[in-house]
């Protein structure tokens, strides 16, 4: 897949981390209250985030497989998947910059599944061991998030389970710094990440990236059109 690579997925995850600060930082902070008071909270925090990233990776593998099946069975599926991914990336930028919040509709759809899954996480708290935070994080990886759905579209475009999994792994790793900052209570860093100026800058760069990808797709389509001879 030439349009996006693993480094790009990592950068998108870093950008998504700005959104995660607002959406998930409360969850990360709550881990401290679920952790035994006498224990070091770091193993629990890392275990939780490992579980969350494992879920993303599994989703990526599934999306890559679905993309492969679509390309094999449907004509013109790959260009349509690429177009959808570019549009979703643009929507992600608009969502991050709070210019347009259309991705919330996807989150509302995901919320119907989340209502059924979220109660399962309560079985693992309070944590008795860091390992208990792993399945807890895997369940919270299902939290409805438009940015995750947008990133998953790139896994689908990859048309390969392994590549799709790697894309979401890199995306998940990209979100890690922001959530770890929230977990350790680095208020100055959290405040910096929440700043509107940084948010608008990153959103603008993502939007530019999305427009370039869509333009590349359009040019490629024109080049592949058959030439009509009169």
PDB file of C-alpha atoms in Angstrom:
ATOM      1  CA  UNK A   1       0.000   0.000   0.000  1.00  0.00           C
ATOM      2  CA  UNK A   2       1.810   3.105  -1.235  1.00  0.00           C
ATOM      3  CA  UNK A   3      -0.541   5.770   0.104  1.00  0.00           C
ATOM      4  CA  UNK A   4       0.158   5.183   3.773  1.00  0.00           C
ATOM      5  CA  UNK A   5       2.950   3.414   5.629  1.00  0.00           C
ATOM      6  CA  UNK A   6       3.518   2.345   9.196  1.00  0.00           C
ATOM      7  CA  UNK A   7       5.294   5.586  10.095  1.00  0.00           C
ATOM      8  CA  UNK A   8       2.279   7.517   8.846  1.00  0.00           C
ATOM      9  CA  UNK A   9       0.025   5.347  11.034  1.00  0.00           C
ATOM     10  CA  UNK A  10       2.251   6.160  14.019  1.00  0.00           C
ATOM     11  CA  UNK A  11       1.975   9.887  13.296  1.00  0.00           C
ATOM     12  CA  UNK A  12      -1.808   9.623  12.956  1.00  0.00           C
ATOM     13  CA  UNK A  13      -1.838   7.875  16.327  1.00  0.00           C
ATOM     14  CA  UNK A  14       0.192  10.696  17.845  1.00  0.00           C
ATOM     15  CA  UNK A  15      -2.303  13.164  16.438  1.00  0.00           C
ATOM     16  CA  UNK A  16      -5.146  11.021  17.730  1.00  0.00           C
ATOM     17  CA  UNK A  17      -3.498  11.111  21.154  1.00  0.00           C
ATOM     18  CA  UNK A  18      -4.645  14.729  21.431  1.00  0.00           C
ATOM     19  CA  UNK A  19      -8.196  13.463  21.147  1.00  0.00           C
ATOM     20  CA  UNK A  20      -7.455  10.578  23.516  1.00  0.00           C
ATOM     21  CA  UNK A  21      -6.401  13.065  26.211  1.00  0.00           C
ATOM     22  CA  UNK A  22      -9.924  14.425  26.304  1.00  0.00           C
ATOM     23  CA  UNK A  23     -11.736  11.148  25.759  1.00  0.00           C
ATOM     24  CA  UNK A  24      -9.659   8.591  27.657  1.00  0.00           C
ATOM     25  CA  UNK A  25      -7.530  10.483  30.184  1.00  0.00           C
ATOM     26  CA  UNK A  26     -10.264  10.081  32.794  1.00  0.00           C
ATOM     27  CA  UNK A  27     -10.091   6.323  32.288  1.00  0.00           C
ATOM     28  CA  UNK A  28      -6.318   6.341  32.616  1.00  0.00           C
ATOM     29  CA  UNK A  29      -6.517   8.357  35.825  1.00  0.00           C
ATOM     30  CA  UNK A  30      -9.191   6.010  37.178  1.00  0.00           C
ATOM     31  CA  UNK A  31      -6.715   3.129  36.882  1.00  0.00           C
ATOM     32  CA  UNK A  32      -4.952   4.516  39.924  1.00  0.00           C
ATOM     33  CA  UNK A  33      -8.067   4.045  42.038  1.00  0.00           C
ATOM     34  CA  UNK A  34      -8.462   0.468  40.793  1.00  0.00           C
ATOM     35  CA  UNK A  35      -4.830  -0.316  41.636  1.00  0.00           C
ATOM     36  CA  UNK A  36      -3.900  -1.601  45.112  1.00  0.00           C
ATOM     37  CA  UNK A  37      -2.702   1.388  47.108  1.00  0.00           C
ATOM     38  CA  UNK A  38       0.545  -0.241  48.152  1.00  0.00           C
ATOM     39  CA  UNK A  39       1.497  -1.277  44.598  1.00  0.00           C
ATOM     40  CA  UNK A  40       3.401   0.624  41.939  1.00  0.00           C
ATOM     41  CA  UNK A  41       0.788   1.788  39.417  1.00  0.00           C
ATOM     42  CA  UNK A  42       3.125   1.533  36.404  1.00  0.00           C
ATOM     43  CA  UNK A  43       2.739  -2.228  35.752  1.00  0.00           C
ATOM     44  CA  UNK A  44      -1.041  -1.784  35.824  1.00  0.00           C
ATOM     45  CA  UNK A  45      -0.942   1.227  33.509  1.00  0.00           C
ATOM     46  CA  UNK A  46       1.321  -0.513  31.016  1.00  0.00           C
ATOM     47  CA  UNK A  47      -0.788  -3.671  31.162  1.00  0.00           C
ATOM     48  CA  UNK A  48      -3.978  -1.691  30.523  1.00  0.00           C
ATOM     49  CA  UNK A  49      -2.474   0.103  27.539  1.00  0.00           C
ATOM     50  CA  UNK A  50      -1.041  -3.153  26.194  1.00  0.00           C
ATOM     51  CA  UNK A  51      -4.549  -4.619  26.287  1.00  0.00           C
ATOM     52  CA  UNK A  52      -5.969  -1.581  24.502  1.00  0.00           C
ATOM     53  CA  UNK A  53      -3.327  -1.789  21.758  1.00  0.00           C
ATOM     54  CA  UNK A  54      -3.833  -5.552  21.412  1.00  0.00           C
ATOM     55  CA  UNK A  55      -7.511  -4.883  20.676  1.00  0.00           C
ATOM     56  CA  UNK A  56      -6.581  -2.298  18.049  1.00  0.00           C
ATOM     57  CA  UNK A  57      -4.147  -4.766  16.466  1.00  0.00           C
ATOM     58  CA  UNK A  58      -6.755  -7.524  16.321  1.00  0.00           C
ATOM     59  CA  UNK A  59      -9.254  -5.083  14.789  1.00  0.00           C
ATOM     60  CA  UNK A  60      -6.626  -4.169  12.199  1.00  0.00           C
ATOM     61  CA  UNK A  61      -6.069  -7.810  11.262  1.00  0.00           C
ATOM     62  CA  UNK A  62      -9.816  -8.302  10.852  1.00  0.00           C
ATOM     63  CA  UNK A  63     -10.168  -5.119   8.788  1.00  0.00           C
ATOM     64  CA  UNK A  64      -7.248  -6.158   6.570  1.00  0.00           C
ATOM     65  CA  UNK A  65      -8.877  -9.534   5.988  1.00  0.00           C
ATOM     66  CA  UNK A  66     -12.223  -7.920   5.129  1.00  0.00           C
ATOM     67  CA  UNK A  67     -10.435  -5.600   2.714  1.00  0.00           C
ATOM     68  CA  UNK A  68      -8.722  -8.541   1.041  1.00  0.00           C
ATOM     69  CA  UNK A  69     -12.014 -10.407   0.642  1.00  0.00           C
ATOM     70  CA  UNK A  70     -13.665  -7.274  -0.776  1.00  0.00           C
ATOM     71  CA  UNK A  71     -10.933  -6.732  -3.364  1.00  0.00           C
ATOM     72  CA  UNK A  72     -11.053 -10.404  -4.390  1.00  0.00           C
ATOM     73  CA  UNK A  73     -14.826 -10.547  -4.781  1.00  0.00           C
ATOM     74  CA  UNK A  74     -15.926  -7.063  -5.851  1.00  0.00           C
ATOM     75  CA  UNK A  75     -14.811  -5.116  -8.944  1.00  0.00           C
ATOM     76  CA  UNK A  76     -13.358  -1.659  -8.256  1.00  0.00           C
ATOM     77  CA  UNK A  77     -13.396  -2.351  -4.491  1.00  0.00           C
ATOM     78  CA  UNK A  78      -9.826  -1.138  -3.913  1.00  0.00           C
ATOM     79  CA  UNK A  79     -10.295   2.374  -5.375  1.00  0.00           C
ATOM     80  CA  UNK A  80     -13.518   2.751  -3.421  1.00  0.00           C
ATOM     81  CA  UNK A  81     -11.803   1.661  -0.196  1.00  0.00           C
ATOM     82  CA  UNK A  82      -8.971   4.127  -0.821  1.00  0.00           C
ATOM     83  CA  UNK A  83     -11.445   6.925  -1.482  1.00  0.00           C
ATOM     84  CA  UNK A  84     -13.368   6.093   1.692  1.00  0.00           C
ATOM     85  CA  UNK A  85     -10.154   6.051   3.724  1.00  0.00           C
ATOM     86  CA  UNK A  86      -9.055   9.419   2.376  1.00  0.00           C
ATOM     87  CA  UNK A  87     -12.443  10.939   3.185  1.00  0.00           C
ATOM     88  CA  UNK A  88     -12.378   9.447   6.683  1.00  0.00           C
ATOM     89  CA  UNK A  89      -8.869  10.816   7.242  1.00  0.00           C
ATOM     90  CA  UNK A  90     -10.144  14.249   6.252  1.00  0.00           C
ATOM     91  CA  UNK A  91     -13.091  13.764   8.612  1.00  0.00           C
ATOM     92  CA  UNK A  92     -10.610  12.785  11.336  1.00  0.00           C
ATOM     93  CA  UNK A  93      -8.727  16.050  10.823  1.00  0.00           C
ATOM     94  CA  UNK A  94     -11.990  18.010  11.000  1.00  0.00           C
ATOM     95  CA  UNK A  95     -12.977  16.107  14.136  1.00  0.00           C
ATOM     96  CA  UNK A  96      -9.639  16.761  15.799  1.00  0.00           C
ATOM     97  CA  UNK A  97      -9.801  20.459  14.919  1.00  0.00           C
ATOM     98  CA  UNK A  98     -13.480  20.588  15.934  1.00  0.00           C
ATOM     99  CA  UNK A  99     -14.413  22.061  12.570  1.00  0.00           C
ATOM    100  CA  UNK A 100     -16.957  19.315  11.886  1.00  0.00           C
ATOM    101  CA  UNK A 101     -17.991  16.536  14.250  1.00  0.00           C
ATOM    102  CA  UNK A 102     -19.540  14.121  11.804  1.00  0.00           C
ATOM    103  CA  UNK A 103     -17.466  11.211  13.123  1.00  0.00           C
ATOM    104  CA  UNK A 104     -19.633  11.307  16.227  1.00  0.00           C
ATOM    105  CA  UNK A 105     -22.320   9.543  14.196  1.00  0.00           C
ATOM    106  CA  UNK A 106     -19.961   6.587  13.808  1.00  0.00           C
ATOM    107  CA  UNK A 107     -19.319   6.693  17.541  1.00  0.00           C
ATOM    108  CA  UNK A 108     -23.045   6.587  18.204  1.00  0.00           C
ATOM    109  CA  UNK A 109     -23.333   3.427  16.102  1.00  0.00           C
ATOM    110  CA  UNK A 110     -20.397   1.888  17.955  1.00  0.00           C
ATOM    111  CA  UNK A 111     -22.018   2.888  21.228  1.00  0.00           C
ATOM    112  CA  UNK A 112     -24.769   0.339  20.674  1.00  0.00           C
ATOM    113  CA  UNK A 113     -22.160  -2.430  20.799  1.00  0.00           C
ATOM    114  CA  UNK A 114     -20.219  -0.752  23.610  1.00  0.00           C
ATOM    115  CA  UNK A 115     -23.250  -0.779  25.928  1.00  0.00           C
ATOM    116  CA  UNK A 116     -23.208  -4.573  25.806  1.00  0.00           C
ATOM    117  CA  UNK A 117     -19.441  -4.978  26.201  1.00  0.00           C
ATOM    118  CA  UNK A 118     -18.521  -2.340  28.802  1.00  0.00           C
ATOM    119  CA  UNK A 119     -20.126  -4.105  31.798  1.00  0.00           C
ATOM    120  CA  UNK A 120     -17.684  -7.000  31.300  1.00  0.00           C
ATOM    121  CA  UNK A 121     -14.804  -4.733  32.339  1.00  0.00           C
ATOM    122  CA  UNK A 122     -16.205  -4.423  35.859  1.00  0.00           C
ATOM    123  CA  UNK A 123     -15.314  -8.043  36.520  1.00  0.00           C
ATOM    124  CA  UNK A 124     -11.615  -7.149  36.605  1.00  0.00           C
ATOM    125  CA  UNK A 125     -11.703  -4.248  39.083  1.00  0.00           C
ATOM    126  CA  UNK A 126     -10.345  -3.587  41.571  1.00  0.00           C
ATOM    127  CA  UNK A 127      -7.160  -5.100  40.185  1.00  0.00           C
ATOM    128  CA  UNK A 128      -5.487  -7.786  42.254  1.00  0.00           C
ATOM    129  CA  UNK A 129      -2.601  -8.181  39.850  1.00  0.00           C
ATOM    130  CA  UNK A 130      -1.242  -6.238  36.836  1.00  0.00           C
ATOM    131  CA  UNK A 131      -2.353  -9.077  34.555  1.00  0.00           C
ATOM    132  CA  UNK A 132      -5.977  -8.218  35.395  1.00  0.00           C
ATOM    133  CA  UNK A 133      -5.489  -4.820  33.750  1.00  0.00           C
ATOM    134  CA  UNK A 134      -4.720  -6.507  30.415  1.00  0.00           C
ATOM    135  CA  UNK A 135      -8.237  -7.840  29.644  1.00  0.00           C
ATOM    136  CA  UNK A 136      -9.630  -4.641  31.160  1.00  0.00           C
ATOM    137  CA  UNK A 137      -7.664  -2.665  28.567  1.00  0.00           C
ATOM    138  CA  UNK A 138      -8.708  -5.025  25.786  1.00  0.00           C
ATOM    139  CA  UNK A 139     -12.365  -4.366  26.610  1.00  0.00           C
ATOM    140  CA  UNK A 140     -11.811  -0.599  26.724  1.00  0.00           C
ATOM    141  CA  UNK A 141     -10.198  -0.864  23.306  1.00  0.00           C
ATOM    142  CA  UNK A 142     -13.806  -1.233  22.087  1.00  0.00           C
ATOM    143  CA  UNK A 143     -14.662   2.257  23.337  1.00  0.00           C
ATOM    144  CA  UNK A 144     -16.434   4.025  20.430  1.00  0.00           C
ATOM    145  CA  UNK A 145     -13.937   6.398  18.821  1.00  0.00           C
ATOM    146  CA  UNK A 146     -14.203   8.012  15.414  1.00  0.00           C
ATOM    147  CA  UNK A 147     -10.415   8.279  15.151  1.00  0.00           C
ATOM    148  CA  UNK A 148     -10.006   4.543  15.674  1.00  0.00           C
ATOM    149  CA  UNK A 149     -12.641   3.844  13.026  1.00  0.00           C
ATOM    150  CA  UNK A 150     -10.859   6.165  10.622  1.00  0.00           C
ATOM    151  CA  UNK A 151      -7.530   4.430  11.228  1.00  0.00           C
ATOM    152  CA  UNK A 152      -9.203   1.045  10.729  1.00  0.00           C
ATOM    153  CA  UNK A 153     -10.205   2.094   7.232  1.00  0.00           C
ATOM    154  CA  UNK A 154      -6.495   2.190   6.342  1.00  0.00           C
ATOM    155  CA  UNK A 155      -6.110  -1.343   7.628  1.00  0.00           C
ATOM    156  CA  UNK A 156      -8.933  -2.358   5.322  1.00  0.00           C
ATOM    157  CA  UNK A 157      -7.242  -0.664   2.351  1.00  0.00           C
ATOM    158  CA  UNK A 158      -4.076  -2.670   3.055  1.00  0.00           C
ATOM    159  CA  UNK A 159      -5.947  -5.781   1.938  1.00  0.00           C
ATOM    160  CA  UNK A 160      -3.838  -7.957   4.190  1.00  0.00           C
ATOM    161  CA  UNK A 161      -4.356  -9.190   7.751  1.00  0.00           C
ATOM    162  CA  UNK A 162      -0.710  -8.790   8.756  1.00  0.00           C
ATOM    163  CA  UNK A 163      -0.351  -5.304   7.295  1.00  0.00           C
ATOM    164  CA  UNK A 164      -3.705  -4.254   8.744  1.00  0.00           C
ATOM    165  CA  UNK A 165      -2.596  -5.450  12.177  1.00  0.00           C
ATOM    166  CA  UNK A 166       0.720  -3.579  11.913  1.00  0.00           C
ATOM    167  CA  UNK A 167      -1.048  -0.358  10.916  1.00  0.00           C
ATOM    168  CA  UNK A 168      -3.286  -0.466  13.984  1.00  0.00           C
ATOM    169  CA  UNK A 169      -0.368  -1.496  16.198  1.00  0.00           C
ATOM    170  CA  UNK A 170       1.517   1.622  15.099  1.00  0.00           C
ATOM    171  CA  UNK A 171      -1.605   3.724  15.551  1.00  0.00           C
ATOM    172  CA  UNK A 172      -2.024   2.389  19.083  1.00  0.00           C
ATOM    173  CA  UNK A 173       1.621   3.036  19.932  1.00  0.00           C
ATOM    174  CA  UNK A 174       1.173   6.576  18.653  1.00  0.00           C
ATOM    175  CA  UNK A 175      -1.625   7.211  21.150  1.00  0.00           C
ATOM    176  CA  UNK A 176       0.495   5.912  24.037  1.00  0.00           C
ATOM    177  CA  UNK A 177       2.508   9.052  24.996  1.00  0.00           C
ATOM    178  CA  UNK A 178      -0.601  11.159  25.617  1.00  0.00           C
ATOM    179  CA  UNK A 179      -2.284   8.510  27.745  1.00  0.00           C
ATOM    180  CA  UNK A 180       0.863   7.788  29.742  1.00  0.00           C
ATOM    181  CA  UNK A 181       1.189  11.509  30.424  1.00  0.00           C
ATOM    182  CA  UNK A 182      -2.355  11.493  31.782  1.00  0.00           C
ATOM    183  CA  UNK A 183      -1.640   8.375  33.840  1.00  0.00           C
ATOM    184  CA  UNK A 184       1.369   9.840  35.627  1.00  0.00           C
ATOM    185  CA  UNK A 185      -0.488  13.058  36.337  1.00  0.00           C
ATOM    186  CA  UNK A 186       1.798  15.233  34.221  1.00  0.00           C
ATOM    187  CA  UNK A 187      -0.664  18.120  34.276  1.00  0.00           C
ATOM    188  CA  UNK A 188       1.690  20.506  32.482  1.00  0.00           C
ATOM    189  CA  UNK A 189       2.084  18.062  29.589  1.00  0.00           C
ATOM    190  CA  UNK A 190      -1.631  17.285  29.473  1.00  0.00           C
ATOM    191  CA  UNK A 191      -2.375  21.019  29.375  1.00  0.00           C
ATOM    192  CA  UNK A 192       0.121  21.479  26.558  1.00  0.00           C
ATOM    193  CA  UNK A 193      -1.412  18.623  24.575  1.00  0.00           C
ATOM    194  CA  UNK A 194      -4.875  20.065  25.107  1.00  0.00           C
ATOM    195  CA  UNK A 195      -3.881  23.524  23.841  1.00  0.00           C
ATOM    196  CA  UNK A 196      -6.056  24.732  20.981  1.00  0.00           C
ATOM    197  CA  UNK A 197      -3.057  25.971  19.013  1.00  0.00           C
ATOM    198  CA  UNK A 198      -1.441  22.523  18.927  1.00  0.00           C
ATOM    199  CA  UNK A 199      -4.755  20.881  18.144  1.00  0.00           C
ATOM    200  CA  UNK A 200      -5.406  23.220  15.197  1.00  0.00           C
ATOM    201  CA  UNK A 201      -1.870  22.780  13.859  1.00  0.00           C
ATOM    202  CA  UNK A 202      -2.028  18.987  13.933  1.00  0.00           C
ATOM    203  CA  UNK A 203      -5.557  18.986  12.490  1.00  0.00           C
ATOM    204  CA  UNK A 204      -4.417  21.258   9.667  1.00  0.00           C
ATOM    205  CA  UNK A 205      -1.453  18.994   8.845  1.00  0.00           C
ATOM    206  CA  UNK A 206      -3.704  15.926   8.849  1.00  0.00           C
ATOM    207  CA  UNK A 207      -6.187  17.694   6.571  1.00  0.00           C
ATOM    208  CA  UNK A 208      -3.376  18.621   4.176  1.00  0.00           C
ATOM    209  CA  UNK A 209      -2.160  15.023   4.199  1.00  0.00           C
ATOM    210  CA  UNK A 210      -5.683  13.770   3.457  1.00  0.00           C
ATOM    211  CA  UNK A 211      -6.122  16.217   0.561  1.00  0.00           C
ATOM    212  CA  UNK A 212      -2.777  15.149  -0.929  1.00  0.00           C
ATOM    213  CA  UNK A 213      -3.758  11.481  -0.707  1.00  0.00           C
ATOM    214  CA  UNK A 214      -7.122  12.159  -2.351  1.00  0.00           C
ATOM    215  CA  UNK A 215      -5.438  14.204  -5.077  1.00  0.00           C
ATOM    216  CA  UNK A 216      -2.949  11.375  -5.678  1.00  0.00           C
ATOM    217  CA  UNK A 217      -5.829   8.919  -5.953  1.00  0.00           C
ATOM    218  CA  UNK A 218      -7.623  11.197  -8.434  1.00  0.00           C
ATOM    219  CA  UNK A 219      -4.516  11.605 -10.614  1.00  0.00           C
ATOM    220  CA  UNK A 220      -3.904   7.860 -10.527  1.00  0.00           C
ATOM    221  CA  UNK A 221      -7.488   7.275 -11.626  1.00  0.00           C
ATOM    222  CA  UNK A 222      -7.086   9.657 -14.568  1.00  0.00           C
ATOM    223  CA  UNK A 223      -3.850   7.968 -15.628  1.00  0.00           C
ATOM    224  CA  UNK A 224      -5.490   4.541 -15.575  1.00  0.00           C
ATOM    225  CA  UNK A 225      -8.502   5.589 -17.628  1.00  0.00           C
ATOM    226  CA  UNK A 226      -8.513   3.989 -21.070  1.00  0.00           C
ATOM    227  CA  UNK A 227      -7.675   6.342 -23.912  1.00  0.00           C
ATOM    228  CA  UNK A 228     -10.451   6.629 -26.458  1.00  0.00           C
ATOM    229  CA  UNK A 229      -9.343   6.771 -30.072  1.00  0.00           C
ATOM    230  CA  UNK A 230     -11.543   8.452 -32.636  1.00  0.00           C
TER     231      UNK A 230
END
